[in-house]
Short mmCIF file of C-alpha atoms in Angstrom, two decimals:
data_model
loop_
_atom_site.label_atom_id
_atom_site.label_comp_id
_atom_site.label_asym_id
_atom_site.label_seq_id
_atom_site.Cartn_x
_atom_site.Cartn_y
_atom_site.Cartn_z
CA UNK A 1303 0.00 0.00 0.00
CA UNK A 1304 0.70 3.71 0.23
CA UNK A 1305 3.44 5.47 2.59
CA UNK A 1306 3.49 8.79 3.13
CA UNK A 1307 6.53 10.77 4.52
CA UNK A 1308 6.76 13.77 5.85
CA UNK A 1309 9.19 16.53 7.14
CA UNK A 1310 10.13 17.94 9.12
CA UNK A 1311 8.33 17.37 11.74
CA UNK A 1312 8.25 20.86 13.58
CA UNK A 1313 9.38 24.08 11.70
CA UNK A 1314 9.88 27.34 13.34
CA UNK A 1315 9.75 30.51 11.02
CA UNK A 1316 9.87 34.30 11.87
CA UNK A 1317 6.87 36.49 10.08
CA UNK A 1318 7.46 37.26 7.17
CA UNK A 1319 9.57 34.11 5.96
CA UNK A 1320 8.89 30.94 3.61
CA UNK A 1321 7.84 27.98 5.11
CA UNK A 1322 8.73 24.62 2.77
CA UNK A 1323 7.28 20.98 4.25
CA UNK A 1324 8.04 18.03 2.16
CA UNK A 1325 6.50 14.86 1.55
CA UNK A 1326 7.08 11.47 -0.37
CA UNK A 1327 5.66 8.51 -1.27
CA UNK A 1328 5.42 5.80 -2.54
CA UNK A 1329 3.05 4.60 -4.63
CA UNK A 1330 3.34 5.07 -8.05
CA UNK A 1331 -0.38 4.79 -8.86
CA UNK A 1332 -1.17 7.76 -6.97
CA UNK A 1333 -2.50 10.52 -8.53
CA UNK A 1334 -4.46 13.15 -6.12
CA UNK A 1335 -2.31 14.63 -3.28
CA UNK A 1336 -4.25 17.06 -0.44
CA UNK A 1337 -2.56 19.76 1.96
CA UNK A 1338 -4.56 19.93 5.20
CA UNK A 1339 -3.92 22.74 7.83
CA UNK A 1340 -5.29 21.51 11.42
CA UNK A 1341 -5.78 24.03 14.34
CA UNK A 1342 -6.11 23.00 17.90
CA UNK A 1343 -9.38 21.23 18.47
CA UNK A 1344 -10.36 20.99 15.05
CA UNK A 1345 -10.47 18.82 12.09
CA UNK A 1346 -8.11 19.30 9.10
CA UNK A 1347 -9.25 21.67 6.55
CA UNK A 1348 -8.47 21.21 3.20
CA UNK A 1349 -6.03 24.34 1.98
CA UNK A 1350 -4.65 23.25 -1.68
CA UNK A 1351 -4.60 19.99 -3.41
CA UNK A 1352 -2.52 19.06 -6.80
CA UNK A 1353 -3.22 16.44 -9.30
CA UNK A 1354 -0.65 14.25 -11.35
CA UNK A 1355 -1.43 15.72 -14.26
CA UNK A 1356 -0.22 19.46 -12.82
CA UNK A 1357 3.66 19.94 -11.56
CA UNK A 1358 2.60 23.49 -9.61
CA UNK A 1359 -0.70 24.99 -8.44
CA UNK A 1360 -0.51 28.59 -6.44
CA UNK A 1361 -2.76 30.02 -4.33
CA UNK A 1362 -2.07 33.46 -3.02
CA UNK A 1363 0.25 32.89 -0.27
CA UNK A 1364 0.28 28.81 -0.37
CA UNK A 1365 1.53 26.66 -3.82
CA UNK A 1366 2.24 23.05 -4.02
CA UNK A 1367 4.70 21.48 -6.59
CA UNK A 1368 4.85 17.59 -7.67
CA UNK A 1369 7.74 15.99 -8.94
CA UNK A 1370 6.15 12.65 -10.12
CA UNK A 1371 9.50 11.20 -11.24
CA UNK A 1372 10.82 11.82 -7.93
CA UNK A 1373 7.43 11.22 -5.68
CA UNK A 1374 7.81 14.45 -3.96
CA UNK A 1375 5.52 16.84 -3.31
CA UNK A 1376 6.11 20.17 -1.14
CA UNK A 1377 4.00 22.78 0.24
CA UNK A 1378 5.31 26.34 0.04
CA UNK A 1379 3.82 29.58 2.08
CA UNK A 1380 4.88 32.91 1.67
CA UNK A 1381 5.11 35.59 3.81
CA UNK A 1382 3.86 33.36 6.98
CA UNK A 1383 1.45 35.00 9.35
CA UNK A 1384 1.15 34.16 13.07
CA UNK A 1385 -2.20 32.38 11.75
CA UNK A 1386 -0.56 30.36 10.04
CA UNK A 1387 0.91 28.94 12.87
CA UNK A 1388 -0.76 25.22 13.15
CA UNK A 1389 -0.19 21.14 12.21
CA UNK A 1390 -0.10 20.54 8.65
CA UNK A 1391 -0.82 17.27 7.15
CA UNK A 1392 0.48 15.84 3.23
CA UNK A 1393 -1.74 13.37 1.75
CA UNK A 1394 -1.86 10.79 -0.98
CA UNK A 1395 -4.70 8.68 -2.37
CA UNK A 1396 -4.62 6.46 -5.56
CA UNK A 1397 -6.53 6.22 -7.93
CA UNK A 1398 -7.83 2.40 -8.67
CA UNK A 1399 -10.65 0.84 -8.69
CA UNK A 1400 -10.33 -0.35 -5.29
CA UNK A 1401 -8.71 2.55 -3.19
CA UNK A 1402 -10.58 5.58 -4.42
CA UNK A 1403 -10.48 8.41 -2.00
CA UNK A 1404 -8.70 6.15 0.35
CA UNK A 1405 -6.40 9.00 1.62
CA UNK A 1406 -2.41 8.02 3.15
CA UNK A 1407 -1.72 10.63 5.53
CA UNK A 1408 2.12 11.91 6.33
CA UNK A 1409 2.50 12.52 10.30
CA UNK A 1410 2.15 16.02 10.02
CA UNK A 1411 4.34 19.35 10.63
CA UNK A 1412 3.95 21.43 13.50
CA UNK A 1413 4.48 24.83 11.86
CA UNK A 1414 4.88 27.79 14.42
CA UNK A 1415 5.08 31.27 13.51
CA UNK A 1416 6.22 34.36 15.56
CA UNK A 1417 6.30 37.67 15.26
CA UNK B 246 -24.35 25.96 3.93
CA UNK B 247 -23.23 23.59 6.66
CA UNK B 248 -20.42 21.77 6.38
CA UNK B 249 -19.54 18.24 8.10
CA UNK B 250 -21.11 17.67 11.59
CA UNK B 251 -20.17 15.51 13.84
CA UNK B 252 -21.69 14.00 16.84
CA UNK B 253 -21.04 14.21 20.00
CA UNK B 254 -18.11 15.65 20.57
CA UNK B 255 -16.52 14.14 23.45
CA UNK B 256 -16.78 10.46 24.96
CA UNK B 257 -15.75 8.67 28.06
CA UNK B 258 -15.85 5.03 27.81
CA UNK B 259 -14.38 2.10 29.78
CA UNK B 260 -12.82 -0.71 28.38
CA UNK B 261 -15.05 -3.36 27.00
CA UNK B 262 -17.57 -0.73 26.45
CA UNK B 263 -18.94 -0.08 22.79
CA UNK B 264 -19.70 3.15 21.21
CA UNK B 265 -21.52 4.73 18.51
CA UNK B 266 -20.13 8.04 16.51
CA UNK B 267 -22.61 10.07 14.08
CA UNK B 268 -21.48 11.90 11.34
CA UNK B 269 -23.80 14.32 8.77
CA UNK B 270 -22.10 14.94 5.20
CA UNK B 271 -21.63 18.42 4.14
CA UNK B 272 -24.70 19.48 1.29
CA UNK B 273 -24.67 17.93 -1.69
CA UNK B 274 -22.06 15.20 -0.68
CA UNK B 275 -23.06 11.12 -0.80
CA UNK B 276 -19.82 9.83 0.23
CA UNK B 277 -18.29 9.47 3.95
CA UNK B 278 -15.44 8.21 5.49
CA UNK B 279 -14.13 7.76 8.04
CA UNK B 280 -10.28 8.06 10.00
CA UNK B 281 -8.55 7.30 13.51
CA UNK B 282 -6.38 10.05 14.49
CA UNK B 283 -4.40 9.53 17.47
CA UNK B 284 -2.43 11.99 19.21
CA UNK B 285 0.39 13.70 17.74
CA UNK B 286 -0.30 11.67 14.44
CA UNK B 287 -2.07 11.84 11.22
CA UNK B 288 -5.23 10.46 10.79
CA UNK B 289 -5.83 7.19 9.37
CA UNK B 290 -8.77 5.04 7.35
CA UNK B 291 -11.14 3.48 8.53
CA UNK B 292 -13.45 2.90 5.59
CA UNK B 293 -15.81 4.62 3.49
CA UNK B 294 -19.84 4.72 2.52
CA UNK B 295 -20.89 5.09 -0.37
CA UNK B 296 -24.82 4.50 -1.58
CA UNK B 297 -25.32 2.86 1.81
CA UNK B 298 -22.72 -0.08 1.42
CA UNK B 299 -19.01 0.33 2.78
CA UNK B 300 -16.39 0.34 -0.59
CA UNK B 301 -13.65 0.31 1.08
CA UNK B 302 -11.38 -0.76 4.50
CA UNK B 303 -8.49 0.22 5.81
CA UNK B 304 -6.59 -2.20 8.18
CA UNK B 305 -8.95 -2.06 11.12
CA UNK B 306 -10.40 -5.10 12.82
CA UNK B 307 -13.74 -6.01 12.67
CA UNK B 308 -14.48 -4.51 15.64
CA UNK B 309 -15.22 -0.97 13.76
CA UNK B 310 -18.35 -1.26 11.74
CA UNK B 311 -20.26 1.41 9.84
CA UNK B 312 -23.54 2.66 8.67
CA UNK B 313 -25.19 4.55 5.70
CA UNK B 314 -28.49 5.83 6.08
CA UNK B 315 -30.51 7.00 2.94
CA UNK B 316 -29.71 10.75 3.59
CA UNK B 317 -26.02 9.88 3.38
CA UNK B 318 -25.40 10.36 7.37
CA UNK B 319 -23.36 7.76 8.72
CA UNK B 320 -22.60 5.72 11.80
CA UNK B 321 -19.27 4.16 13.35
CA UNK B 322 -19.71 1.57 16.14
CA UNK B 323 -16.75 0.45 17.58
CA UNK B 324 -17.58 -3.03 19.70
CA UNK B 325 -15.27 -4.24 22.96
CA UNK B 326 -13.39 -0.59 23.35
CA UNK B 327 -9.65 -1.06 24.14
CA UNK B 328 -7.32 1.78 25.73
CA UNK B 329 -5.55 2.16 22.38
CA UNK B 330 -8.87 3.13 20.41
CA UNK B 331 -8.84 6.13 22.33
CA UNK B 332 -8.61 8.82 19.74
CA UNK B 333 -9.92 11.68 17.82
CA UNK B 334 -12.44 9.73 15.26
CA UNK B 335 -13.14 12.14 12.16
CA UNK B 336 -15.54 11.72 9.51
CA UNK B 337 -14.77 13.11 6.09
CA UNK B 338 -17.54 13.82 3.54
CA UNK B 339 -16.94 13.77 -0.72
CA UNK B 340 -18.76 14.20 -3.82
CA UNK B 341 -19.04 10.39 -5.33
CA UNK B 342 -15.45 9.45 -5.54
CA UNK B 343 -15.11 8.59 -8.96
CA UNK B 344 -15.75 12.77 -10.32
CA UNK B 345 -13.83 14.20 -7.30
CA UNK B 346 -11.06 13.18 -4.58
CA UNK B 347 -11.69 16.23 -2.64
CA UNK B 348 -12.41 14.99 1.49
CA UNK B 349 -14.35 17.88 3.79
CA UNK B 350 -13.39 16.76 7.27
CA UNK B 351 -15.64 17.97 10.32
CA UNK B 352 -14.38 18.95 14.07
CA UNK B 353 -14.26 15.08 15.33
CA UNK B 354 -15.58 13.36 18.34
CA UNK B 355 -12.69 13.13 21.08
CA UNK B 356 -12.99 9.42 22.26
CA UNK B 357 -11.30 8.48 25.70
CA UNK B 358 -11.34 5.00 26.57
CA UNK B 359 -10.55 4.53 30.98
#
């Protein structure tokens, strides 16, 4: 099955800098990969998301890049905010006829921002 | 337009106990799933609903069992509760999987097994 890594595992930025996470994985079939942002005491909300058949998508501040050759995947944010500050989660999910939607999850990067 | 609901939010059980978690999809959405998070980790299948039957499993034992009703809500019952099942239990609601891959999660139900 799937295996997500990801890292690093906490990441400390001043306001104002870049903040990079990276995952892999390792399924080749895989074709759909999620960012999730989750604050304290709530469930992870979906923030950008990339297909295999795109190698960059930007959204304002946040942009995701896929290296499909490579399995890599990385989440970029710009200018961080002291919102920003929370766990973020890759994700990978295949796309066969038997693991639709079945989403692999990385173990997440504590990202904390200060002013 | 609300988005995922979950019910309740927390839960004390003991040991041996079994428990049922409700979840209500987000408008428009027929598919749930759900995931195990536990603490300091990221969350993990369960299995997913889809027109009432579950599709698919992840590697959980047969203790975890599911539901579909006909308004797409859905039910996890987890039978004979050990200490490790204590976790943050989060449902996840989709369009039918085959036109989009995009999961809504909602806030979770906290379970804490004594």
């Amino acid at each position: 099955g799937e295996n997500v890594e990801q890292h690093p595992s906490t990441l400390s930025v001043q306001e104002g800098d870049s903040a990079v996470i990276k995952c892999t994985y390792s399924d080749s079939a895989s074709n759909y990969f999620p960012w999730y942002k989750q604050e304290l005491g709530k469930g992870p909300q979906l923030i950008i998301d990339i297909r295999s058949n795109v190698g960059e998508k930007k959204d304002q501040r946040i942009a995701v890049t896929l290296n499909k050759t490579a399995k890599h995947f990385s989440l970029h944010i710009t200018e961080t905010q002291p919102e920003d500050s929370a766990v973020y989660f890759c994700a990978a999910s295949p796309r066969g006829f038997d693991s639709w939607g079945k989403l692999q999850f990385g173990a997440g990067t504590q990202v904390v921002v200060t002013p | 337009d609300a988005g995922v609901t979950q019910s309740p939010t927390h839960l004390i059980k003991t040991r041996g106990q079994q428990v049922t978690l409700r979840c209500s999809p987000k408008s428009g959405h027929d598919t749930v799933s759900w995931y195990q998070q536990a603490l300091g980790q990221g969350p993990q299948f369960i299995f997913q609903y889809y027109e009432e039957e579950e599709r698919q499993r992840g590697n959980f034992p047969d203790r975890f069992s599911g539901h579909q009703f006909p308004n797409y809500s859905s039910e996890l019952n987890v039978n004979a509760l050990l200490l490790g099942d204590s976790a943050l239990y989060l449902c996840a609601s989709s369009l039918p999987i085959i036109l989009n891959n995009e999961q809504f999660f909602g806030p979770g139900t906290r379970l804490t097994v004594l």
